[in-house]
Each structure stands twice: as structure tokens, then as C-alpha cells.
C-alpha positions as semicolon CSV with decimal commas, in nm:
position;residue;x (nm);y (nm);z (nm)
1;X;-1,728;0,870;-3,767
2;X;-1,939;1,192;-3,866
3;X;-1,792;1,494;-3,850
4;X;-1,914;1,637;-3,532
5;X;-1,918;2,025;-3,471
6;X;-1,963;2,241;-3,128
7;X;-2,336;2,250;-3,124
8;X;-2,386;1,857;-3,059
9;X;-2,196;1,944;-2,711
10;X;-2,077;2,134;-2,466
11;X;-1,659;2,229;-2,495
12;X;-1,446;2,126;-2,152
13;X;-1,449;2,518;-2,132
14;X;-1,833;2,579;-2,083
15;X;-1,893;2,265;-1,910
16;X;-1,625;2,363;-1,624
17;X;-1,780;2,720;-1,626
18;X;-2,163;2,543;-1,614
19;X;-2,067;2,306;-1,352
20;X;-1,818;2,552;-1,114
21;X;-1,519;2,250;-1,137
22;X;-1,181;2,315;-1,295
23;X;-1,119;2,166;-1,633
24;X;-0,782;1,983;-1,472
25;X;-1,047;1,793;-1,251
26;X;-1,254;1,732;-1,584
27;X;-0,885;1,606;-1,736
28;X;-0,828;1,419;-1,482
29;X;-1,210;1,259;-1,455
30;X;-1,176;1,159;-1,817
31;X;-0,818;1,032;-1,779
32;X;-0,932;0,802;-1,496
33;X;-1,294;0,680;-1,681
34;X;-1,503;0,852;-1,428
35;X;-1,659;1,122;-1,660
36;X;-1,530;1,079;-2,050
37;X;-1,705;1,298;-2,290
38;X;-1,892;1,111;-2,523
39;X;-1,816;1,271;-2,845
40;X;-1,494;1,464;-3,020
41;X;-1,435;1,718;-3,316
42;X;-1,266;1,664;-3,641
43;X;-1,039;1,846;-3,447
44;X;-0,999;1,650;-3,149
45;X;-1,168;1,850;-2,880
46;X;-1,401;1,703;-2,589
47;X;-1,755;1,748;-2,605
48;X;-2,005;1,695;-2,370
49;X;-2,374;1,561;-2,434
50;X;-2,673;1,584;-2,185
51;X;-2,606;1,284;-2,091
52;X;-2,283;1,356;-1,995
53;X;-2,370;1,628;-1,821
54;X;-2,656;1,464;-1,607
55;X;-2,337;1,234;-1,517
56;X;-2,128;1,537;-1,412
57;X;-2,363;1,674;-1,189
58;X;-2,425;1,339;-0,964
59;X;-2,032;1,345;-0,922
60;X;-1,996;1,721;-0,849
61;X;-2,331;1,644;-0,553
62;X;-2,137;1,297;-0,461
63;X;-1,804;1,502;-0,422
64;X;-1,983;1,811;-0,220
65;X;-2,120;1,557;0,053
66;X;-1,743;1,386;0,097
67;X;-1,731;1,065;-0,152
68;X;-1,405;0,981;-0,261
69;X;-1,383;0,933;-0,667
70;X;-1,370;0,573;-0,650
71;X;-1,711;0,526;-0,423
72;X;-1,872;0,776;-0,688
73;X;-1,742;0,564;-1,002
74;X;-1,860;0,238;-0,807
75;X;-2,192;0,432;-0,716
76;X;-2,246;0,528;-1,112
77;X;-2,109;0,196;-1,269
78;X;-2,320;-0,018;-1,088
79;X;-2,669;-0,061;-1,097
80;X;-2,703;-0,263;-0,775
81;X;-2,510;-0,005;-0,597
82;X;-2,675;0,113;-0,248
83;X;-2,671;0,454;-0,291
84;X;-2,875;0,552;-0,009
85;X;-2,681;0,336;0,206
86;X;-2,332;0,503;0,076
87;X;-2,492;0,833;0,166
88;X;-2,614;0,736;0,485
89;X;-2,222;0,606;0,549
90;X;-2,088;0,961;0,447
91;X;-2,330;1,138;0,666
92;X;-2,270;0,985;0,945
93;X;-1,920;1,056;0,860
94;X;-2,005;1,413;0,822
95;X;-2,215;1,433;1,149
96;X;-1,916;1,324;1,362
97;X;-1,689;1,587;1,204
98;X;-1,910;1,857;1,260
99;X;-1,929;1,723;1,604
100;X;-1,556;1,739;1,646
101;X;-1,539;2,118;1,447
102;X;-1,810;2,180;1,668
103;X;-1,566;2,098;1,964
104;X;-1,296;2,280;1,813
105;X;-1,531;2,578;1,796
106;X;-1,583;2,598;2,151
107;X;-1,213;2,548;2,216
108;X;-1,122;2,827;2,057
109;X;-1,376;3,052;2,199
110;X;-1,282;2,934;2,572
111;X;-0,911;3,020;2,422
112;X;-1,034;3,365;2,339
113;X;-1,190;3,426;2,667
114;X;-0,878;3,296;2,853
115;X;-0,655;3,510;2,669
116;X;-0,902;3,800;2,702
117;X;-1,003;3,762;3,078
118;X;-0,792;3,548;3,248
119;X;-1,008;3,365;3,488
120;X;-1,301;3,202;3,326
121;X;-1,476;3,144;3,647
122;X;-1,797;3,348;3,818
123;X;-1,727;3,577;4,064
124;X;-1,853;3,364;4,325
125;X;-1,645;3,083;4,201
126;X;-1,359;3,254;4,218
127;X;-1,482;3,375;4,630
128;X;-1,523;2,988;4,684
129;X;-1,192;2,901;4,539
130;X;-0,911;3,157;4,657
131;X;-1,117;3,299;4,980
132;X;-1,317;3,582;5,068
133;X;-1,005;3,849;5,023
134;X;-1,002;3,752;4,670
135;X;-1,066;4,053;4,449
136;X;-1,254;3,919;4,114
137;X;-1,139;4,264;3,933
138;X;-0,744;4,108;3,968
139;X;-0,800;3,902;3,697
140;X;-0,873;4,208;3,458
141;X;-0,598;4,427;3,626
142;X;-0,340;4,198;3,516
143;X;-0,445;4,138;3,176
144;X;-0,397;4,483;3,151
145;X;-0,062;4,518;3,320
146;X;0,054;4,157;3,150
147;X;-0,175;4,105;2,909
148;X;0,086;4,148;2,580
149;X;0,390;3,920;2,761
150;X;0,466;3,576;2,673
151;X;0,370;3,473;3,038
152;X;0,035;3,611;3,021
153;X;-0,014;3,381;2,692
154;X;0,111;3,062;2,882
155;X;-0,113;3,136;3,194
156;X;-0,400;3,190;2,914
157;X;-0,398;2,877;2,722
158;X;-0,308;2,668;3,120
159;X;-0,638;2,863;3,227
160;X;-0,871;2,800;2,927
161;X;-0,821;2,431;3,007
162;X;-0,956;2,475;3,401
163;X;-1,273;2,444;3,548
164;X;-1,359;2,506;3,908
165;X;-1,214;2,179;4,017
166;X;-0,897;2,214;3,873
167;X;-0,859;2,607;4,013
168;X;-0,954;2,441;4,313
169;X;-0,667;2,199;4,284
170;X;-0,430;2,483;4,234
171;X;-0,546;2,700;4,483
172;X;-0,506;2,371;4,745
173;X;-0,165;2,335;4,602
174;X;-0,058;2,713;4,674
175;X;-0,193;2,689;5,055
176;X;-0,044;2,387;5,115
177;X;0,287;2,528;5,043
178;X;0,173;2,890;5,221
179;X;0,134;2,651;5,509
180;X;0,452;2,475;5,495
181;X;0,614;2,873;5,459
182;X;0,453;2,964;5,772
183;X;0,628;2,610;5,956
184;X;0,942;2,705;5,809
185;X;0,958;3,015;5,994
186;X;0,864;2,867;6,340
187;X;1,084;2,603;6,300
188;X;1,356;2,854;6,265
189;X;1,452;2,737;5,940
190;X;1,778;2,963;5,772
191;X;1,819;3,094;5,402
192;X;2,031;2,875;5,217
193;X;1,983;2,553;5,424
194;X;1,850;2,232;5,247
195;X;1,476;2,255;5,439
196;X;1,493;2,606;5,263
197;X;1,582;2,548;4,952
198;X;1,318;2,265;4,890
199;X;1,071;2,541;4,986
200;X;1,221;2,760;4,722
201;X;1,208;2,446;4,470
202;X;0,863;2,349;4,550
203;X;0,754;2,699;4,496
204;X;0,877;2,712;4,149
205;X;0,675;2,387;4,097
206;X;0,354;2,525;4,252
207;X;0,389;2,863;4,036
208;X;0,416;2,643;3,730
209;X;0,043;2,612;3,731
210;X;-0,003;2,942;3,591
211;X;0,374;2,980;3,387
212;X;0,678;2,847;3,378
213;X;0,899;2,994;3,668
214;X;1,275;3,039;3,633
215;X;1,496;3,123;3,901
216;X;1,576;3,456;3,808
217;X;1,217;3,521;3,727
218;X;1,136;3,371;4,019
219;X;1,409;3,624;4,256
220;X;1,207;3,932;4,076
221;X;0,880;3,761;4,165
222;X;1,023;3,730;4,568
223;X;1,143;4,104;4,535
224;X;0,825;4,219;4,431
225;X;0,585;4,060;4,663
226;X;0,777;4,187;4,936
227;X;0,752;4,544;4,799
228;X;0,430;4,534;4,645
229;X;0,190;4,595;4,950
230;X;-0,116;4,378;4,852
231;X;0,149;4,082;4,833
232;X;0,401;4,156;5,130
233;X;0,014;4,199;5,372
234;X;-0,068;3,853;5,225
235;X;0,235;3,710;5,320
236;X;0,331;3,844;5,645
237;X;-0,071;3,760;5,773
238;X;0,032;3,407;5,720
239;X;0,350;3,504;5,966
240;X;0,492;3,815;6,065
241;X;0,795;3,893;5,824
242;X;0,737;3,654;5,614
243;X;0,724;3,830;5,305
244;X;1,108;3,913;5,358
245;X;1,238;3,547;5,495
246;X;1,047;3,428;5,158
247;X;1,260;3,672;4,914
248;X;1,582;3,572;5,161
249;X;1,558;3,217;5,069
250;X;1,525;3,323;4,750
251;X;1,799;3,451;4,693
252;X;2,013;3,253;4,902
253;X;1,917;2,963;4,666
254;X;1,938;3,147;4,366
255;X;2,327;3,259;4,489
256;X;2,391;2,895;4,538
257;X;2,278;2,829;4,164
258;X;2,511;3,117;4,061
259;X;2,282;3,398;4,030
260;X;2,329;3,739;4,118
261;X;2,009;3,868;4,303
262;X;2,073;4,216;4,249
263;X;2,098;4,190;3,901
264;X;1,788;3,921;3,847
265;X;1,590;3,973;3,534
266;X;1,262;3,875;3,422
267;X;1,353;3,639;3,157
């Protein structure tokens, strides 16, 4: 074999710095037969001819559009290879993953919004869903008040998952049980009895469309809606008083579960 210096090729060196690819993939190309340099030193270094170059570049274009390295070697090796049809395979391939990233994309940014604004409903969707008394700046008051808690994140990613129908599902959901709260009371129905406690049960179930509900979160949560004004008026419209009976059964149930109302936290 002629002794064969540097200039009749390009060193695994330049051709990784020509080409942008490491020279382990180069190795590892030559080490598999995908890419061998043609020729070699006295010394026993790779070099690379044009030709070998020209082959280089197809693989580095086959391996930017998604090819594996065994489609590109069958692709080079054989001359009755349908190339166009192997690209027309990979781009379909990389049309529905674009698609899906695509999806992803918009996933995230409904996240975002969720997290950032709680409701991701109109104004007048929100009107239609929870009623004319509905304030559409609550929404942005208690991101403010809540925003950094780890309920606020729950309610966030439950929310960027809801359209209007499903709102409108929840919103059902909490008047039917409102309803059954305002029965309770005309029927006379005691703290602590089993009629009352179901209420308190199904309440914690209902809730759990915007976060998970303990019972100790869930006696602070009775405490302050009879306190807070906005809440107790809410309540007692559906029945006089009924903002208090609700935190009495409460904590009669929470008692019977072994926990101390007056020393409730929000968990």
C-alpha cells in the first residue's frame, strides 16, 4: 500500500469539525460499516476522501429528519432502495409528532393560564354558570390571597382541564348539595346525627372538585364561611342561619372523627 500522507484526506478531527458530529459518532459509524474512511496513514490514522465525505453528509441529513442508522445504511447500500418513499415514512412520522408537541404546547399554555387566573372562562360564562351574584374579579382575588399554596396549584391544574360544561357540572353538583343543606334544616335535622353527617361527607366530596378537602381543613373552611360575610349572606339566603347549622355539623362530625374544632388547622 502507498504511503499515504494528510493531504489525500481529511483527519477524523476536521471531518467532525466540517460536518458538526462528534468523532465518537464517526468511531462508532466506522466500527459499525456505516461510514469507514477509505484510506489510513503509515501511521494508522483515518482519513477521509470526497467521497467519503459526500457519504457523511447524506447520513448527517438522513439522521436530522429522524432515520435510525440502520434505515440510512439500508438507504446507502442499496441501489433499489426507495428513498423518497423512506422519507415520505419519516415525515409523516414527524408530522404526527409535531402534532402531538403541538398539543403539548397548548397544554401547557392552558396550564399557565390556570395557574395564573384561575378560571379560564369569559365573564359571561362564568354569569351563566355560577348565577348572576357571581363576581368574575373572585377569581383574581384569590389567586392573590392563595395563589402561592399547594391548594391553589391543585385547583389550577383541576381547572386547566375544564371547559364550560364541566364548570357547569360542578356548579350543578354544589347546588344540588346547597339544596339538600337547605332540606336539612327544615327537616329539623341535628349536628352529629347520621342524615348530618352524610351532608358533611358529601360536602367534602363536592369540594374535591376544586382540592382535596380534609376534615380539619374542611372545619376551618365551615368557620370561615360563617365569619366571612360574603360567605355566611350566601349561605343563610339559602336558609336563615344556615351558615352556623353548616359549621355545627361540622364540627360535630369532625368531634366524632376525633378532632378538636377549636384547634383545626389548615393542613
Amino acid at each position: 500500500m502507498p504511503d499515504v500522507t494528510d493531504a489525500d484526506g481529511l483527519t477524523v478531527g476536521q471531518v467532525s469539525a466540517r460536518l458538526g458530529v462528534t468523532v465518537r459518532a464517526l468511531h462508532h459509524w466506522d466500527e459499525i460499516g456505516l461510514a469507514r474512511p477509505s484510506l489510513r496513514t503509515a501511521a494508522g490514522y483515518r482519513l477521509y476522501t470526497a467521497g467519503d465525505l459526500e457519504r457523511l453528509h447524506r447520513i448527517v441529513v438522513y439522521r436530522e429528519v429522524g432515520l435510525g442508522l440502520d434505515r440510512i445504511q439500508a438507504i446507502l447500500d442499496d441501489s433499489a432502495a426507495d428513498v423518497p418513499g423512506a422519507l415520505r415514512a419519516q415525515r409523516a412520522q414527524v408530522a404526527e409528532r409535531i402534532d402531538r408537541l403541538q398539543q403539548l404546547s397548548a397544554g401547557l399554555d392552558r396550564m399557565i393560564d390556570a395557574h395564573e387566573r384561575g378560571l379560564l372562562l369569559t365573564a359571561e360564562q362564568q354569569a351563566a354558570i355560577f348565577g348572576p351574584q357571581w363576581n368574575p374579579d373572585w377569581p383574581a382575588e384569590a389567586r392573590q390571597r392563595y395563589g402561592d399554596t399547594t391548594q391553589w396549584r391543585q385547583y389550577a391544574e383541576r381547572s386547566a382541564s375544564r371547559g364550560p360544561e364541566e364548570w357547569q357540572a360542578v356548579a350543578d353538583a354544589m347546588a344540588d348539595f346547597e339544596r339538600a343543606l337547605g332540606e336539612a334544616v327544615d327537616a329539623g335535622v341535628t349536628p352529629g346525627s347520621p342524615e348530618a353527617n352524610r351532608l358533611v361527607e358529601w360536602h367534602r366530596e363536592v369540594f374535591a372538585s376544586y382540592f382535596p378537602l380534609t376534615r380539619q381543613m374542611q372545619v376551618c373552611l365551615g368557620r370561615m364561611h360563617e365569619a366571612d360575610p360574603g360567605f355566611a349572606a350566601h349561605y343563610d339566603g339559602i336558609r336563615p342561619g344556615l351558615a352556623t347549622w353548616f359549621r355545627r355539623i361540622i364540627d360535630a362530625d369532625a368531634r366524632a372523627h376525633g378532632i378538636d374544632p377549636d384547634t383545626a388547622t389548615w393542613e
